[in-house]
Tab-separated table of C-alpha atoms in Angstrom:
chain	number	residue	atom	x	y	z
A	510	MET	CA	-0.446	-33.387	2.152
A	511	SER	CA	-3.911	-33.905	0.786
A	512	ASN	CA	-5.997	-33.803	3.976
A	513	ALA	CA	-6.274	-31.927	7.244
A	514	ASN	CA	-5.280	-34.983	9.324
A	515	HIS	CA	-1.715	-34.973	8.044
A	516	VAL	CA	0.752	-34.242	10.836
A	517	ALA	CA	3.381	-31.791	9.605
A	518	THR	CA	6.952	-33.028	9.361
A	519	ALA	CA	10.156	-31.047	9.888
A	520	PRO	CA	10.290	-29.024	6.660
A	521	ASP	CA	6.592	-28.232	6.461
A	522	LEU	CA	6.336	-25.074	8.570
A	523	LEU	CA	9.170	-23.444	6.665
A	524	SER	CA	7.425	-24.363	3.400
A	525	TYR	CA	4.193	-22.821	4.653
A	526	ALA	CA	6.002	-19.679	5.802
A	527	ASN	CA	7.608	-19.350	2.371
A	528	GLY	CA	4.291	-19.915	0.583
A	529	THR	CA	5.271	-23.092	-1.277
A	530	LEU	CA	2.602	-25.062	0.646
A	531	THR	CA	-0.889	-23.703	1.310
A	532	GLU	CA	-3.282	-26.620	1.930
A	533	PRO	CA	-4.810	-27.439	5.373
A	534	PHE	CA	-2.733	-29.534	7.737
A	535	GLY	CA	-2.628	-31.042	11.206
A	536	LEU	CA	0.161	-30.198	13.617
A	537	ARG	CA	1.084	-32.307	16.660
A	538	LEU	CA	2.340	-30.025	19.422
A	539	ASP	CA	4.841	-31.138	22.046
A	540	ASP	CA	2.209	-31.048	24.790
A	541	GLY	CA	0.292	-33.733	22.864
A	542	SER	CA	-2.379	-31.439	21.408
A	543	LEU	CA	-3.373	-31.793	17.752
A	544	LEU	CA	-3.890	-28.449	16.097
A	545	GLN	CA	-5.928	-28.577	12.891
A	546	VAL	CA	-4.987	-25.623	10.681
A	547	GLU	CA	-7.719	-24.973	8.115
A	548	ALA	CA	-6.133	-21.980	6.368
A	549	VAL	CA	-2.956	-19.928	6.491
A	550	VAL	CA	-3.983	-16.298	6.989
A	551	ARG	CA	-0.557	-14.684	7.226
A	552	ARG	CA	3.026	-15.634	6.603
A	553	VAL	CA	6.387	-13.984	7.148
A	554	PRO	CA	8.918	-15.802	4.962
A	555	ALA	CA	11.249	-18.063	6.996
A	556	LYS	CA	9.933	-16.621	10.278
A	557	ARG	CA	6.229	-17.061	10.964
A	558	VAL	CA	2.989	-18.722	9.941
A	559	VAL	CA	-0.410	-17.656	11.285
A	560	GLY	CA	-3.218	-20.128	10.739
A	561	ARG	CA	-6.943	-20.281	11.388
A	562	GLY	CA	-7.997	-23.638	12.776
A	563	VAL	CA	-9.439	-25.792	15.555
A	564	LEU	CA	-7.980	-26.981	18.864
A	565	ASN	CA	-9.990	-29.259	21.154
A	566	GLY	CA	-13.127	-28.404	19.191
A	567	LYS	CA	-12.690	-24.633	19.617
A	568	PRO	CA	-11.981	-22.196	16.756
A	569	VAL	CA	-8.558	-20.652	17.252
A	570	TYR	CA	-5.761	-18.708	15.611
A	571	ALA	CA	-2.297	-20.202	15.933
A	572	LYS	CA	0.974	-18.336	15.561
A	573	CYS	CA	3.836	-20.639	14.620
A	574	PHE	CA	7.240	-18.994	15.072
A	575	ILE	CA	10.154	-20.660	13.303
A	576	GLY	CA	13.816	-19.932	12.758
A	577	ARG	CA	16.710	-19.107	15.033
A	578	ARG	CA	14.811	-16.532	17.123
A	579	ALA	CA	11.469	-18.340	17.278
A	580	ALA	CA	11.397	-18.615	21.097
A	581	GLN	CA	12.320	-14.929	21.482
A	582	TYR	CA	9.549	-13.738	19.157
A	583	ALA	CA	6.993	-16.019	20.789
A	584	ALA	CA	7.941	-14.753	24.249
A	585	ARG	CA	7.571	-11.155	23.091
A	586	ASP	CA	4.155	-11.866	21.571
A	587	LYS	CA	2.984	-13.577	24.773
A	588	ARG	CA	4.318	-10.719	26.905
A	589	GLY	CA	2.413	-8.105	24.885
A	590	ALA	CA	-0.817	-10.093	25.030
A	591	THR	CA	-0.397	-10.440	28.797
A	592	TRP	CA	0.127	-6.704	29.244
A	593	LEU	CA	-3.031	-5.941	27.247
A	594	ALA	CA	-5.091	-8.400	29.299
A	595	GLU	CA	-3.708	-7.112	32.610
A	596	ALA	CA	-4.642	-3.542	31.594
A	597	GLY	CA	-8.218	-4.658	30.931
A	598	LEU	CA	-7.965	-3.913	27.213
A	599	ALA	CA	-9.909	-6.072	24.758
A	600	THR	CA	-7.653	-8.700	23.163
A	601	PRO	CA	-8.033	-12.396	22.230
A	602	ALA	CA	-7.208	-14.725	25.141
A	603	LEU	CA	-4.031	-16.814	24.989
A	604	LEU	CA	-5.255	-20.430	25.252
A	605	LEU	CA	-2.084	-22.455	24.839
A	606	GLU	CA	1.677	-22.054	24.673
A	607	SER	CA	3.602	-24.966	23.219
A	608	ALA	CA	6.462	-25.901	20.911
A	609	ILE	CA	7.587	-28.269	18.183
A	610	VAL	CA	11.180	-29.018	19.143
A	611	GLN	CA	11.686	-31.149	16.041
A	612	GLN	CA	11.236	-28.037	13.901
A	613	GLY	CA	12.673	-25.494	16.324
A	614	ALA	CA	9.256	-23.858	16.451
A	615	SER	CA	7.271	-22.099	19.185
A	616	VAL	CA	3.477	-21.984	18.999
A	617	LEU	CA	0.949	-19.651	20.611
A	618	VAL	CA	-2.762	-20.431	20.267
A	619	TYR	CA	-5.305	-17.629	20.731
A	620	GLU	CA	-9.085	-17.694	20.872
A	621	ALA	CA	-10.816	-16.834	17.610
A	622	ILE	CA	-13.149	-13.856	17.815
A	623	SER	CA	-15.937	-13.812	15.250
A	624	ALA	CA	-15.312	-10.322	13.921
A	625	SER	CA	-13.800	-8.517	10.952
A	626	ASN	CA	-10.559	-6.619	11.222
A	627	ALA	CA	-10.685	-2.836	11.045
A	628	GLU	CA	-9.228	-2.742	7.526
A	629	GLN	CA	-12.060	-4.927	6.219
A	630	VAL	CA	-14.666	-2.816	7.996
A	631	TRP	CA	-13.008	0.378	6.744
A	632	GLN	CA	-13.064	-0.790	3.120
A	633	ALA	CA	-16.702	-1.883	3.400
A	634	THR	CA	-17.781	1.504	4.801
A	635	PRO	CA	-18.562	4.410	2.421
A	636	GLU	CA	-15.968	7.181	2.634
A	637	ASP	CA	-18.405	9.728	4.068
A	638	GLN	CA	-19.335	7.328	6.898
A	639	ARG	CA	-15.851	6.338	8.113
A	640	LEU	CA	-15.326	9.039	10.727
A	641	PRO	CA	-17.121	7.146	13.558
A	642	LEU	CA	-14.815	4.142	13.059
A	643	ALA	CA	-11.814	6.463	13.024
A	644	MET	CA	-13.002	7.947	16.340
A	645	ARG	CA	-13.261	4.468	17.890
A	646	LEU	CA	-9.771	3.522	16.712
A	647	VAL	CA	-8.357	6.733	18.175
A	648	GLU	CA	-10.158	5.948	21.414
A	649	ALA	CA	-8.589	2.453	21.470
A	650	VAL	CA	-5.089	3.872	20.990
A	651	ALA	CA	-5.720	6.480	23.692
A	652	GLU	CA	-6.724	3.657	26.058
A	653	HIS	CA	-3.409	1.946	25.300
A	654	HIS	CA	-1.572	5.152	26.160
A	655	ARG	CA	-3.563	5.688	29.329
A	656	ALA	CA	-2.513	2.167	30.376
A	657	GLY	CA	1.147	2.971	29.655
A	658	LEU	CA	1.333	0.843	26.501
A	659	LEU	CA	2.219	1.458	22.847
A	660	GLN	CA	1.105	-0.668	19.886
A	661	THR	CA	4.152	-0.245	17.653
A	662	ASP	CA	2.617	-2.134	14.700
A	663	LEU	CA	-0.354	0.139	14.082
A	664	TYR	CA	-2.002	-1.382	11.035
A	665	LEU	CA	-5.795	-1.518	10.778
A	666	LYS	CA	-5.527	-5.305	10.384
A	667	ASN	CA	-4.272	-5.453	13.965
A	668	PHE	CA	-7.655	-4.368	15.337
A	669	LEU	CA	-10.850	-6.420	15.358
A	670	VAL	CA	-14.183	-4.581	15.265
A	671	ASP	CA	-16.611	-6.614	17.369
A	672	GLY	CA	-19.772	-4.559	17.748
A	673	GLU	CA	-18.794	-1.624	19.931
A	674	ALA	CA	-15.573	-3.294	21.120
A	675	ILE	CA	-12.186	-2.857	19.448
A	676	HIS	CA	-9.871	-5.821	20.106
A	677	THR	CA	-6.115	-5.318	19.766
A	678	LEU	CA	-4.145	-8.053	18.008
A	679	ASP	CA	-0.422	-8.778	17.729
A	680	GLY	CA	1.112	-8.727	21.181
A	681	ASP	CA	4.514	-8.777	19.480
A	682	GLY	CA	4.123	-5.055	18.777
A	683	ILE	CA	3.154	-4.022	22.327
A	684	ARG	CA	5.755	-2.046	24.310
A	685	ARG	CA	5.785	-0.305	27.684
A	686	LEU	CA	5.588	3.476	27.492
A	687	SER	CA	8.544	4.535	29.586
A	688	GLY	CA	11.520	6.851	29.742
A	689	LEU	CA	11.868	10.483	28.752
A	690	GLY	CA	9.714	12.098	26.108
A	691	ARG	CA	6.620	10.065	26.897
A	692	ARG	CA	4.247	12.658	25.425
A	693	GLY	CA	6.235	12.840	22.192
A	694	LYS	CA	6.184	9.049	21.927
A	695	ARG	CA	2.416	9.021	22.461
A	696	LEU	CA	1.788	11.679	19.830
A	697	ASN	CA	4.049	9.939	17.319
A	698	ASN	CA	2.163	6.707	17.959
A	699	LEU	CA	-1.169	8.469	17.436
A	700	ALA	CA	0.153	10.055	14.237
A	701	VAL	CA	1.107	6.605	12.911
A	702	LEU	CA	-2.499	5.454	13.349
A	703	LEU	CA	-3.871	8.610	11.705
A	704	SER	CA	-1.479	8.149	8.783
A	705	LYS	CA	-3.272	4.862	7.985
A	706	LEU	CA	-6.612	6.637	7.444
A	707	ASP	CA	-7.930	8.342	4.308
A	708	VAL	CA	-5.412	10.854	3.005
A	709	ALA	CA	-8.094	13.035	1.401
A	710	HIS	CA	-10.189	13.344	4.571
A	711	ILE	CA	-7.740	13.356	7.466
A	712	GLY	CA	-7.324	17.145	7.350
A	713	ALA	CA	-11.063	17.718	7.858
A	714	TRP	CA	-11.358	14.980	10.486
A	715	LEU	CA	-8.285	15.889	12.496
A	716	PRO	CA	-9.826	18.403	14.967
A	717	ALA	CA	-12.530	15.914	16.033
A	718	LEU	CA	-10.036	13.038	16.292
A	719	LEU	CA	-7.633	15.069	18.420
A	720	GLN	CA	-10.493	16.108	20.693
A	721	GLN	CA	-11.511	12.443	21.065
A	722	TYR	CA	-7.955	11.514	22.055
A	723	ALA	CA	-7.799	14.370	24.546
A	724	SER	CA	-11.095	13.389	26.188
A	725	VAL	CA	-9.849	9.835	26.867
A	726	MET	CA	-6.488	11.089	28.154
A	727	ASN	CA	-8.111	13.913	30.157
A	728	GLU	CA	-5.661	16.483	28.790
A	729	PRO	CA	-5.675	19.350	26.242
A	730	PRO	CA	-5.843	18.297	22.563
A	731	PRO	CA	-2.527	17.977	20.713
A	732	GLU	CA	-1.551	20.988	18.595
A	733	PHE	CA	-3.139	20.741	15.123
A	734	SER	CA	-0.296	21.847	12.825
A	735	GLY	CA	2.252	19.824	14.781
A	736	MET	CA	0.153	16.694	14.350
A	737	GLN	CA	-0.225	17.398	10.634
A	738	ARG	CA	3.569	17.514	10.300
A	739	ARG	CA	3.919	14.233	12.178
A	740	ILE	CA	1.327	12.542	9.948
A	741	THR	CA	3.041	13.793	6.771
A	742	ARG	CA	6.384	12.515	8.032
A	743	PHE	CA	4.929	9.045	8.587
A	744	TRP	CA	3.242	9.084	5.175
A	745	GLN	CA	6.626	9.835	3.634
A	746	GLN	CA	8.441	7.192	5.645
A	747	GLU	CA	5.839	4.487	4.990
A	748	MET	CA	5.765	5.070	1.228
A	749	GLN	CA	9.557	5.146	0.988
A	750	ASP	CA	9.931	1.934	2.984
A	751	TYR	CA	7.259	0.170	0.947
A	752	ALA	CA	8.757	1.282	-2.364
A	753	HIS	CA	12.057	-0.327	-1.319
A	754	LYS	CA	10.334	-3.403	0.129
A	755	VAL	CA	8.564	-4.354	-3.120
A	756	GLN	CA	11.909	-4.485	-4.916
A	757	ARG	CA	12.912	-7.551	-2.906
A	758	THR	CA	11.171	-10.740	-1.842
A	759	CYS	CA	8.479	-9.994	0.737
A	760	THR	CA	4.876	-10.875	1.559
A	761	ASP	CA	3.542	-9.063	-1.533
A	762	VAL	CA	6.347	-9.688	-4.032
A	763	ARG	CA	8.669	-12.475	-5.145
A	764	THR	CA	11.956	-11.547	-6.794
A	765	LEU	CA	14.390	-13.539	-8.910
A	766	SER	CA	17.841	-12.208	-9.665
A	767	THR	CA	20.542	-13.660	-11.920
A	768	ALA	CA	23.588	-12.322	-13.707
A	769	THR	CA	21.409	-11.458	-16.714
A	770	ASP	CA	17.968	-10.634	-15.268
A	771	TYR	CA	16.160	-9.064	-12.370
A	772	ILE	CA	12.486	-10.022	-12.042
A	773	ALA	CA	9.864	-9.016	-9.464
A	774	ILE	CA	6.387	-10.568	-9.511
A	775	ASN	CA	3.249	-9.490	-7.663
A	776	ARG	CA	2.499	-12.689	-5.710
A	777	PRO	CA	-1.240	-13.009	-6.525
A	778	TYR	CA	-0.283	-13.046	-10.231
A	779	ASP	CA	2.609	-15.511	-9.892
A	780	SER	CA	2.070	-18.433	-12.288
A	781	PRO	CA	3.993	-20.772	-14.605
A	782	GLY	CA	2.526	-18.957	-17.604
A	783	LEU	CA	3.837	-15.611	-16.389
A	784	HIS	CA	7.282	-17.095	-15.725
A	785	ALA	CA	7.359	-18.554	-19.225
A	786	ALA	CA	6.391	-15.191	-20.725
A	787	LEU	CA	9.135	-13.395	-18.807
A	788	LEU	CA	11.751	-15.765	-20.222
A	789	ALA	CA	11.096	-14.225	-23.663
A	790	PRO	CA	9.324	-10.877	-23.130
A	791	ASP	CA	10.100	-9.588	-26.626
A	792	ALA	CA	8.004	-12.406	-28.067
A	793	LEU	CA	4.985	-10.856	-26.328
A	794	LEU	CA	5.460	-7.618	-28.247
A	795	ASP	CA	4.884	-9.341	-31.597
A	796	GLY	CA	3.084	-12.478	-30.466
A	797	PRO	CA	-0.356	-13.722	-31.511
A	798	GLY	CA	-3.279	-11.815	-30.077
A	799	MET	CA	-1.238	-8.771	-29.168
A	800	ARG	CA	-2.469	-5.236	-29.899
A	801	ARG	CA	0.101	-2.492	-30.388
A	802	LEU	CA	-0.811	0.564	-28.287
A	803	LYS	CA	2.319	2.642	-28.781
A	804	SER	CA	5.551	2.461	-30.765
A	805	GLY	CA	8.491	4.771	-30.401
A	806	ASN	CA	12.155	5.156	-29.616
A	807	THR	CA	11.472	5.611	-25.923
A	808	CYS	CA	9.052	2.737	-25.305
A	809	THR	CA	6.921	0.094	-26.966
A	810	VAL	CA	3.518	-0.752	-25.481
A	811	VAL	CA	1.236	-3.660	-26.379
A	812	ALA	CA	-1.887	-5.273	-24.946
A	813	THR	CA	-1.653	-9.046	-24.672
A	814	GLU	CA	-3.040	-11.986	-22.717
A	815	ILE	CA	-1.261	-14.331	-20.291
A	816	ASP	CA	-3.073	-17.102	-18.413
A	817	GLN	CA	-6.408	-15.732	-19.676
A	818	ARG	CA	-5.607	-12.390	-18.092
A	819	LYS	CA	-5.476	-9.191	-20.157
A	820	LEU	CA	-2.218	-7.372	-19.530
A	821	VAL	CA	-0.230	-4.443	-20.886
A	822	ILE	CA	3.488	-4.900	-21.415
A	823	LYS	CA	5.651	-1.824	-21.739
A	824	ARG	CA	9.242	-2.146	-22.913
A	825	TYR	CA	11.521	0.767	-22.110
A	826	ASN	CA	13.941	0.918	-25.011
A	827	ILE	CA	17.590	1.872	-25.086
A	828	LYS	CA	17.799	4.503	-27.831
A	829	SER	CA	21.556	4.688	-28.286
A	830	PHE	CA	24.887	3.737	-26.746
A	831	TRP	CA	25.036	6.973	-24.768
A	832	HIS	CA	21.446	6.653	-23.610
A	833	GLY	CA	22.196	3.088	-22.490
A	834	LEU	CA	25.314	4.226	-20.658
A	835	GLY	CA	23.322	6.876	-18.789
A	836	ARG	CA	20.584	4.383	-17.820
A	837	ALA	CA	22.969	1.568	-16.842
A	838	TRP	CA	23.747	3.011	-13.415
A	839	ARG	CA	20.235	3.927	-12.319
A	840	PRO	CA	17.075	1.943	-11.567
A	841	SER	CA	15.202	1.502	-14.841
A	842	ARG	CA	12.059	3.502	-15.492
A	843	ALA	CA	10.182	0.188	-15.355
A	844	VAL	CA	11.323	-0.408	-11.757
A	845	VAL	CA	10.577	3.232	-10.869
A	846	SER	CA	7.026	2.783	-12.218
A	847	TRP	CA	6.706	-0.536	-10.344
A	848	ALA	CA	7.680	1.044	-7.018
A	849	ASN	CA	5.467	4.092	-7.597
A	850	ALA	CA	2.439	1.913	-8.363
A	851	PHE	CA	2.848	0.260	-4.969
A	852	ARG	CA	3.249	3.692	-3.343
A	853	LEU	CA	-0.120	4.753	-4.772
A	854	GLN	CA	-1.751	1.427	-3.921
A	855	LEU	CA	-0.574	1.761	-0.315
A	856	LYS	CA	-2.337	5.117	0.063
A	857	GLY	CA	-5.516	4.179	-1.811
A	858	ILE	CA	-4.858	6.039	-5.070
A	859	ALA	CA	-6.101	4.066	-8.068
A	860	THR	CA	-3.635	2.909	-10.707
A	861	PRO	CA	-3.526	-0.259	-12.842
A	862	VAL	CA	-2.113	-3.164	-10.832
A	863	SER	CA	1.560	-3.833	-11.507
A	864	VAL	CA	1.920	-7.549	-12.275
A	865	ALA	CA	5.654	-7.945	-12.908
A	866	VAL	CA	8.794	-6.038	-13.784
A	867	MET	CA	11.970	-7.225	-15.466
A	868	GLU	CA	15.364	-5.653	-16.095
A	869	ARG	CA	17.891	-7.168	-18.449
A	870	ARG	CA	21.466	-6.846	-17.235
A	871	ARG	CA	24.905	-7.432	-18.665
A	872	TRP	CA	28.011	-7.385	-16.497
A	873	GLY	CA	25.869	-5.724	-13.817
A	874	PHE	CA	24.718	-2.900	-16.103
A	875	ARG	CA	20.994	-2.369	-16.772
A	876	GLN	CA	19.677	-2.644	-20.313
A	877	GLU	CA	16.092	-2.945	-21.604
A	878	ALA	CA	13.371	-3.147	-18.971
A	879	TYR	CA	9.798	-4.429	-19.081
A	880	LEU	CA	6.754	-3.588	-16.992
A	881	LEU	CA	3.578	-5.691	-17.014
A	882	THR	CA	0.345	-4.211	-15.670
A	883	GLU	CA	-3.305	-5.114	-15.741
A	884	PHE	CA	-5.105	-3.934	-18.874
A	885	VAL	CA	-7.682	-1.249	-18.131
A	886	ASP	CA	-10.388	-0.748	-20.739
A	887	ALA	CA	-11.159	2.909	-20.121
A	888	ARG	CA	-11.175	6.306	-21.791
A	889	ASP	CA	-8.686	8.980	-20.840
A	890	ALA	CA	-9.870	12.226	-19.257
A	891	VAL	CA	-9.897	14.157	-22.552
A	892	GLU	CA	-12.116	11.572	-24.237
A	893	PHE	CA	-14.375	11.339	-21.199
A	894	PHE	CA	-15.096	15.066	-20.967
A	895	ALA	CA	-15.414	15.337	-24.757
A	896	ASP	CA	-18.446	13.028	-24.593
A	897	HIS	CA	-21.299	15.546	-24.810
A	898	GLY	CA	-23.834	12.804	-24.118
A	899	MET	CA	-22.448	12.380	-20.592
A	900	PRO	CA	-24.924	13.594	-17.917
A	901	ASP	CA	-23.835	16.776	-16.125
A	902	THR	CA	-24.086	15.037	-12.745
A	903	VAL	CA	-21.599	12.356	-13.837
A	904	ARG	CA	-19.219	14.957	-15.274
A	905	ALA	CA	-19.363	16.894	-11.995
A	906	LEU	CA	-18.753	13.735	-9.949
A	907	VAL	CA	-15.700	12.744	-11.996
A	908	ALA	CA	-14.327	16.301	-11.820
A	909	GLN	CA	-14.680	16.161	-8.031
A	910	ARG	CA	-12.850	12.823	-7.883
A	911	ILE	CA	-10.041	14.128	-10.077
A	912	ALA	CA	-9.644	17.100	-7.742
A	913	GLN	CA	-9.532	14.702	-4.774
A	914	LEU	CA	-6.826	12.648	-6.490
A	915	PHE	CA	-4.726	15.774	-7.018
A	916	TYR	CA	-5.281	16.767	-3.384
A	917	GLN	CA	-4.136	13.330	-2.197
A	918	LEU	CA	-0.946	13.722	-4.225
A	919	TYR	CA	-0.526	17.169	-2.686
A	920	CYS	CA	-0.900	15.844	0.865
A	921	LEU	CA	1.528	12.987	0.190
A	922	GLN	CA	4.005	15.294	-1.601
A	923	LEU	CA	4.064	13.150	-4.737
A	924	GLU	CA	4.909	14.774	-8.068
A	925	HIS	CA	3.628	12.974	-11.170
A	926	GLY	CA	5.895	14.853	-13.544
A	927	ASP	CA	3.908	14.332	-16.762
A	928	PHE	CA	0.276	15.213	-16.090
A	929	LYS	CA	-1.126	15.038	-19.585
A	930	ALA	CA	-4.821	14.212	-19.467
A	931	THR	CA	-4.034	11.025	-21.410
A	932	ASN	CA	-2.253	9.807	-18.279
A	933	LEU	CA	-5.521	9.870	-16.345
A	934	LEU	CA	-8.000	7.130	-17.220
A	935	ILE	CA	-11.656	7.206	-16.175
A	936	GLN	CA	-13.055	3.792	-15.253
A	937	ASP	CA	-16.478	3.389	-13.625
A	938	GLN	CA	-16.514	7.164	-13.037
A	939	LYS	CA	-13.242	6.967	-11.071
A	940	PRO	CA	-9.828	8.302	-12.167
A	941	LEU	CA	-6.821	5.974	-12.494
A	942	LEU	CA	-3.323	7.424	-12.744
A	943	ILE	CA	-0.913	5.854	-15.252
A	944	ASP	CA	2.597	6.424	-16.647
A	945	LEU	CA	4.383	6.638	-13.312
A	946	ASP	CA	8.042	6.573	-14.414
A	947	SER	CA	8.494	10.303	-13.746
A	948	MET	CA	6.768	10.296	-10.359
A	949	GLN	CA	8.880	11.493	-7.436
A	950	GLN	CA	8.335	11.664	-3.698
A	951	HIS	CA	9.522	14.949	-2.172
A	952	ALA	CA	10.659	15.455	1.407
A	953	CYS	CA	10.897	19.254	1.196
A	954	LYS	CA	7.454	20.842	1.087
A	955	ARG	CA	8.705	24.114	-0.410
A	956	SER	CA	10.333	22.496	-3.442
A	957	PHE	CA	7.422	20.089	-3.808
A	958	LEU	CA	4.911	22.960	-3.898
A	959	ARG	CA	6.537	24.301	-7.083
A	960	ARG	CA	6.389	20.843	-8.673
A	961	HIS	CA	2.762	20.311	-7.672
A	962	VAL	CA	1.755	23.668	-9.118
A	963	ARG	CA	3.484	22.610	-12.340
A	964	ASP	CA	1.474	19.348	-12.339
A	965	VAL	CA	-1.786	21.267	-11.888
A	966	LYS	CA	-0.928	23.763	-14.638
A	967	ARG	CA	0.038	20.960	-17.020
A	968	PHE	CA	-3.248	19.177	-16.388
A	969	PHE	CA	-5.371	22.292	-16.975
A	970	ARG	CA	-3.592	23.036	-20.275
A	971	ASN	CA	-5.561	20.124	-21.739
A	972	TRP	CA	-8.708	22.271	-21.618
A	973	ARG	CA	-7.527	25.670	-22.821
A	974	SER	CA	-10.051	25.511	-25.680
A	975	ASP	CA	-12.806	23.792	-23.654
A	976	LEU	CA	-13.882	26.496	-21.256
A	977	VAL	CA	-16.912	24.567	-19.962
A	978	THR	CA	-14.821	21.595	-18.790
A	979	ARG	CA	-12.094	23.913	-17.524
A	980	GLN	CA	-14.604	25.806	-15.385
A	981	LEU	CA	-16.090	22.550	-14.074
A	982	LEU	CA	-12.650	21.312	-13.001
A	983	MET	CA	-11.748	24.690	-11.479
A	984	SER	CA	-14.889	24.606	-9.335
A	985	ALA	CA	-14.074	21.064	-8.175
A	986	PHE	CA	-10.495	22.004	-7.254
A	987	LYS	CA	-11.693	25.036	-5.293
A	988	THR	CA	-14.077	22.807	-3.332
A	989	VAL	CA	-11.441	20.192	-2.470
A	990	TYR	CA	-8.278	22.213	-1.785
A	991	THR	CA	-8.241	23.736	1.684
A	992	ASP	CA	-5.073	25.728	0.900
A	993	ALA	CA	-5.899	28.380	-1.719
A	994	CYS	CA	-2.176	29.111	-2.146
A	995	VAL	CA	-1.724	26.169	-4.516
A	996	LEU	CA	-4.602	27.189	-6.771
A	997	GLN	CA	-3.531	30.831	-6.785
A	998	ARG	CA	-0.041	29.852	-7.936
A	999	ALA	CA	-1.549	27.605	-10.606
A	1000	GLY	CA	-3.692	30.485	-11.843
A	1001	ILE	CA	-7.043	28.797	-11.307
A	1002	ALA	CA	-8.251	30.434	-8.093
A	1003	ASN	CA	-9.778	33.512	-9.685
């Protein structure tokens, strides 16, 4: 398959869905049309391939559904797109419905709109200028609700920002709003959208966003505290689901499991060199070019290089028979750190990228575990603030960003559990959180509040003898935290 004129044969779509093939291809549909797919833009393993391409000289996006329920999923996608169009809501037009019987596939071809998706626009917009886009997204969802529809797959990627218009993608997620509890369903749906926005800013934006929703619906605004609880619940659910998802094969991760090993690899980093390294991870700890960062009974940490990429490998050691027996039944600290890194990544909190994780197993029991992350060449927070040559404006900016990071953890009800300042790196004037094996997600706000206060106290103990830095951080925390209760309990609100 070396050129775009190749017509795909029976196994090809499954190979594309599973990511083993990626090059352009041509696909002969059963109605005689030749679809030229220039790039695969999304895949769901063994179920779906979405490609950008050309049909009859027009730029298009094609959804190829495969597998046992291909026709059912295609019909649902078409139905949702039809409902959106009938309601007069902006959505790409369905140009062609066809099939590839030979492969048991159904194909829907939609017009290509020259626009960026909302996630791309969001990331390209400075944080302090994102509220107008948030207002437009809320308006789009309110228009769905006013038309009696729900978009049940409310990711920013499923909206296109085309000038002033917001186009809704993914008809598969569109449902009729019917039955009892319609208002509750609408508010839950709105809360899902709001949970995708900036954690640190949603509290300040919420009154304006609720008023925008109410103006489109021509009804009173939803109750503020109730909506906050809904948003927090969806944050919790989304993080928990994602943490479980990245421990099995999915769009972002590939896993390999044998009687002796469990391996998970971040797909963009998947390579033969990485696979070879994971076959003998201990060799990396003493191999050529490695730099020992930490040695101890608990863990061994080295900086090394794989495929011309600087990485850190951390081995979690088994200290004794009894320690090994206690760890054998639970997920290793390496896997806990792996899942927590993806939790933070999902909600926009900076941490070094997790590249791979490996657990050694014997007779089903866990033994040593290894975590590979990107190497970050940065000072920790203590070293950063100890630099007296640092301009005061930069010190104040970093202090503000540290306070915002803590506030994000507070909103998400995430406890770090070991908030030494050495576990906070400063790179390009931005804080990165490391050492995530003690991090826990809490469902109960009351018990979490005690843990968060403990995290804050532990962090501030690093500057007991540096009153200038301590005061700078205290001022930043007071500016960021809207709830003074946390700071009062931590003893820094005076």
